């Protein structure tokens, strides 16, 4: 991977609160008339950021926003939806998606959601920011009771990866616009190539929904007993990846995992299984009561 194509922006308790949302806010404010801003996100509670999107559209920026209509905490996005969908909002440039599911066997449920965090800008040069961050905090915060449930990303261990490769930015921008146009269709999500990786030579983008093996599990299969694997993962639930980490640790590989401090995202049984196999496992954020939302290997 060419380092010149990427820059990682971290957030966390050692950074100013709101550092990542401030980065998005400034890029948005700097986008001139005739430029474009294309976003898709899961939680969006930041009303000043939403108002800046509206202001950008008013000055002639082409704004495209795709937002999950019913996240896990169903009312979380309502205040921002009011800002963006009112008579002075974004109009048809806002797309609220509520994805249809499919019938599942008894005892199972598939509740698909828009869980991407992508923020693309045309100026000052084409750039896309790839989350784990999404703007889940508000200014001022008028519903603090929600933060323990969804995590305040303005203080969380978090990141935005800034991609400047023109081909990647164009691909991400096109993906967001296609979601805006067709994303609520079940047929769209299972069209030929919908879950196909985008291999750019220097980098690969993996999309969901997809058929076949999990890409993290596939990546881990490239390593053996001589490997050193370090992972930051806010959520660890994929059984195949856990099995592979256990097998790697037992084969002599050095495996380190940093995860979220709550048991909802990383069950205690997963922690016990990994540590029993020799994985160096640590939960982050409990001392300062901040979420850990990073995801990288």
Coordinates of C-alpha atoms in Angstrom, one line a residue:
X1 CA 0.0 0.0 0.0
X2 CA 1.4 3.4 -1.0
X3 CA 1.5 5.6 2.1
X4 CA 1.1 8.7 0.0
X5 CA -2.4 7.6 -0.9
X6 CA -3.6 7.4 2.7
X7 CA -3.5 9.4 5.9
X8 CA -5.0 8.2 9.2
X9 CA -6.7 10.7 11.5
X10 CA -7.3 9.3 15.0
X11 CA -9.7 10.4 17.7
X12 CA -9.7 9.5 21.3
X13 CA -9.3 10.8 24.9
X14 CA -5.8 12.0 24.0
X15 CA -7.2 14.2 21.2
X16 CA -9.4 17.3 21.4
X17 CA -13.1 16.3 21.8
X18 CA -14.7 16.4 18.4
X19 CA -11.5 16.3 16.4
X20 CA -12.8 14.0 13.7
X21 CA -16.2 15.8 13.3
X22 CA -14.3 19.1 13.1
X23 CA -12.2 17.6 10.3
X24 CA -15.4 16.8 8.3
X25 CA -17.0 20.2 9.2
X26 CA -14.0 22.1 7.9
X27 CA -13.8 20.1 4.6
X28 CA -17.5 20.7 4.2
X29 CA -17.1 24.5 4.8
X30 CA -14.2 24.6 2.3
X31 CA -16.2 23.0 -0.5
X32 CA -17.1 25.7 -3.0
X33 CA -20.1 26.1 -5.2
X34 CA -20.0 23.6 -8.1
X35 CA -18.2 21.1 -5.8
X36 CA -19.7 17.9 -4.4
X37 CA -20.1 16.2 -1.1
X38 CA -21.2 12.6 -0.9
X39 CA -21.8 10.9 2.5
X40 CA -23.3 7.7 3.9
X41 CA -23.5 7.1 7.6
X42 CA -25.3 5.1 10.2
X43 CA -25.7 7.4 13.2
X44 CA -26.0 11.1 12.6
X45 CA -26.9 13.3 15.6
X46 CA -24.7 16.3 15.0
X47 CA -27.1 19.1 14.2
X48 CA -24.5 21.8 13.5
X49 CA -22.9 19.5 11.0
X50 CA -26.3 18.8 9.4
X51 CA -26.9 22.5 9.1
X52 CA -23.6 23.0 7.4
X53 CA -24.6 20.4 4.9
X54 CA -27.8 22.4 4.2
X55 CA -25.7 25.6 3.9
X56 CA -23.4 23.9 1.4
X57 CA -26.4 22.8 -0.7
X58 CA -27.7 26.4 -0.7
X59 CA -24.4 27.8 -1.9
X60 CA -24.4 25.4 -4.9
X61 CA -22.6 22.3 -3.6
X62 CA -24.0 19.0 -4.9
X63 CA -24.8 17.2 -1.7
X64 CA -25.7 13.5 -1.6
X65 CA -26.5 12.0 1.8
X66 CA -27.6 8.4 2.6
X67 CA -28.6 7.8 6.1
X68 CA -29.9 4.8 8.0
X69 CA -33.6 5.5 8.8
X70 CA -33.9 3.1 11.7
X71 CA -30.6 2.4 13.5
X72 CA -30.5 0.1 16.5
X73 CA -31.6 3.0 18.7
X74 CA -34.4 3.9 16.3
X75 CA -34.9 7.5 17.3
X76 CA -31.3 8.4 17.5
X77 CA -31.2 10.2 14.1
X78 CA -34.6 12.0 14.4
X79 CA -33.3 15.5 15.3
X80 CA -30.9 15.6 12.4
X81 CA -33.6 14.1 10.1
X82 CA -35.8 17.1 11.1
X83 CA -33.0 19.5 10.1
X84 CA -32.3 17.8 6.8
X85 CA -35.8 16.8 5.6
X86 CA -37.7 20.0 6.5
X87 CA -38.9 22.5 3.9
X88 CA -35.5 24.2 4.1
X89 CA -33.5 21.0 4.1
X90 CA -31.8 18.9 1.5
X91 CA -34.9 17.8 -0.4
X92 CA -34.3 14.8 -2.6
X93 CA -30.6 15.0 -2.0
X94 CA -31.3 13.2 1.3
X95 CA -32.1 9.4 1.1
X96 CA -33.3 7.7 4.3
X97 CA -32.8 4.0 3.8
X98 CA -34.8 1.3 5.6
X99 CA -33.5 -1.9 4.0
X100 CA -35.8 -4.8 3.5
X101 CA -34.9 -8.1 5.0
X102 CA -35.6 -11.6 3.8
X103 CA -37.4 -14.5 5.4
X104 CA -35.2 -16.3 7.9
X105 CA -35.5 -19.7 9.7
X106 CA -37.3 -19.8 13.0
X107 CA -35.1 -18.4 15.8
X108 CA -33.0 -16.3 13.4
X109 CA -33.6 -12.7 12.2
X110 CA -31.9 -10.7 9.5
X111 CA -32.2 -7.0 10.0
X112 CA -30.0 -5.4 7.5
X113 CA -29.0 -1.8 8.0
X114 CA -26.8 0.9 6.3
X115 CA -23.7 0.6 8.5
X116 CA -21.2 2.3 6.2
X117 CA -19.3 5.5 7.2
X118 CA -18.0 7.1 4.1
X119 CA -17.5 10.8 3.5
X120 CA -16.3 12.0 0.0
X121 CA -15.4 15.5 -1.0
X122 CA -14.4 17.0 -4.4
X123 CA -12.4 19.9 -3.0
X124 CA -9.7 21.0 -2.4
X125 CA -8.9 17.7 -4.1
X126 CA -10.9 14.6 -4.5
X127 CA -10.8 12.8 -1.1
X128 CA -12.7 10.1 0.7
X129 CA -12.7 9.5 4.4
X130 CA -13.4 5.9 5.5
X131 CA -14.8 5.5 9.0
X132 CA -15.1 3.8 11.8
X133 CA -16.2 7.3 12.9
X134 CA -19.7 8.5 12.5
X135 CA -21.2 11.8 13.9
X136 CA -23.1 10.3 16.8
X137 CA -22.7 13.2 19.2
X138 CA -24.5 16.5 19.2
X139 CA -23.6 20.1 20.0
X140 CA -25.1 21.0 22.5
X141 CA -25.8 17.5 23.7
X142 CA -29.5 17.5 24.7
X143 CA -30.0 13.8 25.0
X144 CA -27.0 12.5 27.1
X145 CA -28.9 9.4 28.1
X146 CA -28.4 8.0 24.6
X147 CA -24.6 8.1 24.7
X148 CA -24.0 5.0 26.8
X149 CA -26.2 3.1 24.3
X150 CA -24.5 4.2 21.1
X151 CA -21.2 5.6 22.2
X152 CA -20.1 9.2 21.8
X153 CA -17.8 9.1 18.8
X154 CA -16.5 12.6 19.6
X155 CA -14.4 11.2 22.5
X156 CA -14.1 7.6 21.4
X157 CA -11.0 5.8 20.3
X158 CA -11.8 6.1 16.6
X159 CA -10.4 6.9 13.2
X160 CA -11.0 8.3 9.7
X161 CA -8.7 7.0 6.9
X162 CA -8.3 9.7 4.3
X163 CA -7.9 8.3 0.8
X164 CA -6.7 10.5 -2.0
X165 CA -6.2 7.9 -4.8
X166 CA -8.4 9.2 -7.6
X167 CA -9.7 5.8 -8.7
X168 CA -10.6 4.9 -5.1
X169 CA -12.4 8.2 -4.5
X170 CA -14.3 7.9 -7.7
X171 CA -15.3 4.3 -6.8
X172 CA -16.5 5.4 -3.3
X173 CA -18.4 8.4 -4.6
X174 CA -20.1 6.3 -7.2
X175 CA -21.0 3.7 -4.6
X176 CA -22.7 6.4 -2.4
X177 CA -24.6 7.8 -5.3
X178 CA -25.8 4.4 -6.4
X179 CA -26.9 3.7 -2.8
X180 CA -28.8 7.0 -2.9
X181 CA -30.5 6.0 -6.2
X182 CA -31.1 2.3 -5.8
X183 CA -30.1 1.2 -2.3
X184 CA -33.6 0.5 -0.9
X185 CA -34.2 -2.2 -3.5
X186 CA -33.6 -5.8 -2.4
X187 CA -32.7 -6.6 -6.0
X188 CA -29.9 -4.0 -5.9
X189 CA -28.3 -5.6 -2.9
X190 CA -28.1 -9.0 -4.7
X191 CA -27.4 -7.8 -8.2
X192 CA -24.4 -9.5 -10.0
X193 CA -21.2 -8.0 -8.6
X194 CA -22.9 -6.4 -5.6
X195 CA -20.6 -8.2 -3.1
X196 CA -17.6 -8.2 -5.4
X197 CA -14.3 -6.8 -4.1
X198 CA -12.9 -3.7 -5.8
X199 CA -9.3 -4.6 -6.4
X200 CA -7.3 -1.4 -7.3
X201 CA -3.9 -3.2 -7.4
X202 CA -2.5 -1.2 -4.4
X203 CA -5.7 -1.6 -2.3
X204 CA -8.9 -3.6 -2.1
X205 CA -12.4 -2.5 -1.0
X206 CA -14.7 -5.1 0.3
X207 CA -18.5 -4.5 0.1
X208 CA -21.4 -6.1 1.9
X209 CA -23.8 -7.9 1.5
X210 CA -21.6 -10.6 0.0
X211 CA -21.6 -14.3 -0.5
X212 CA -18.6 -16.5 0.4
X213 CA -16.0 -16.4 3.1
X214 CA -15.5 -13.5 5.5
X215 CA -12.6 -11.3 4.2
X216 CA -11.0 -10.9 7.7
X217 CA -11.0 -14.7 8.1
X218 CA -9.6 -15.0 4.6
X219 CA -6.8 -12.5 5.5
X220 CA -5.9 -14.4 8.7
X221 CA -5.5 -17.6 6.8
X222 CA -2.5 -16.0 5.1
X223 CA -0.6 -16.2 8.4
X224 CA 0.9 -19.2 10.2
X225 CA 2.8 -20.0 13.4
X226 CA 5.6 -17.5 12.6
X227 CA 3.2 -14.5 12.2
X228 CA 2.5 -11.5 14.4
X229 CA -1.1 -10.3 14.2
X230 CA -2.3 -7.2 16.0
X231 CA -6.0 -6.3 15.9
X232 CA -8.1 -3.5 17.2
X233 CA -11.8 -4.5 17.0
X234 CA -14.8 -2.9 18.6
X235 CA -17.0 -5.9 17.8
X236 CA -15.9 -9.5 17.8
X237 CA -18.7 -11.9 16.9
X238 CA -17.7 -13.7 13.8
X239 CA -17.2 -17.3 14.9
X240 CA -14.9 -18.2 11.9
X241 CA -12.5 -15.3 12.7
X242 CA -12.4 -16.3 16.4
X243 CA -11.6 -19.9 15.5
X244 CA -8.8 -18.7 13.2
X245 CA -7.3 -16.5 15.9
X246 CA -7.4 -19.4 18.4
X247 CA -5.7 -21.7 15.9
X248 CA -3.0 -19.1 15.1
X249 CA -2.2 -18.6 18.8
X250 CA -2.0 -22.3 19.4
X251 CA 0.3 -22.7 16.5
X252 CA 2.8 -20.3 18.0
X253 CA 1.8 -17.0 16.3
X254 CA 1.9 -13.8 18.3
X255 CA -1.7 -12.6 18.5
X256 CA -2.7 -9.3 20.2
X257 CA -6.3 -8.0 20.4
X258 CA -7.6 -4.7 21.7
X259 CA -11.4 -4.5 22.0
X260 CA -14.3 -2.5 23.4
X261 CA -14.7 -2.6 27.2
X262 CA -18.4 -3.6 27.1
X263 CA -19.6 -7.2 26.8
X264 CA -22.3 -6.3 24.4
X265 CA -19.9 -5.9 21.5
X266 CA -17.4 -8.5 22.6
X267 CA -19.0 -11.2 24.7
X268 CA -17.1 -12.4 27.8
X269 CA -17.1 -15.9 26.4
X270 CA -15.2 -14.7 23.4
X271 CA -12.6 -13.1 25.6
X272 CA -12.3 -16.3 27.7
X273 CA -11.8 -18.4 24.6
X274 CA -9.2 -16.1 23.1
X275 CA -7.2 -15.8 26.3
X276 CA -7.3 -19.5 27.0
X277 CA -5.6 -20.0 23.6
X278 CA -2.8 -17.6 24.5
X279 CA -4.1 -14.4 22.7
X280 CA -3.0 -11.2 24.5
X281 CA -6.4 -9.7 25.0
X282 CA -7.1 -6.3 26.4
X283 CA -10.3 -4.2 26.7
X284 CA -9.8 -0.4 26.2
X285 CA -11.8 2.5 27.5
X286 CA -13.2 1.4 30.9
X287 CA -10.9 3.7 32.9
X288 CA -12.1 6.9 31.1
X289 CA -15.5 5.4 30.2
X290 CA -15.0 6.1 26.5
X291 CA -16.0 3.8 23.6
X292 CA -13.4 1.9 21.5
X293 CA -14.7 1.9 18.0
X294 CA -11.5 1.2 16.0
X295 CA -11.4 -1.6 13.4
X296 CA -8.1 -2.6 11.9
X297 CA -5.7 -5.6 11.5

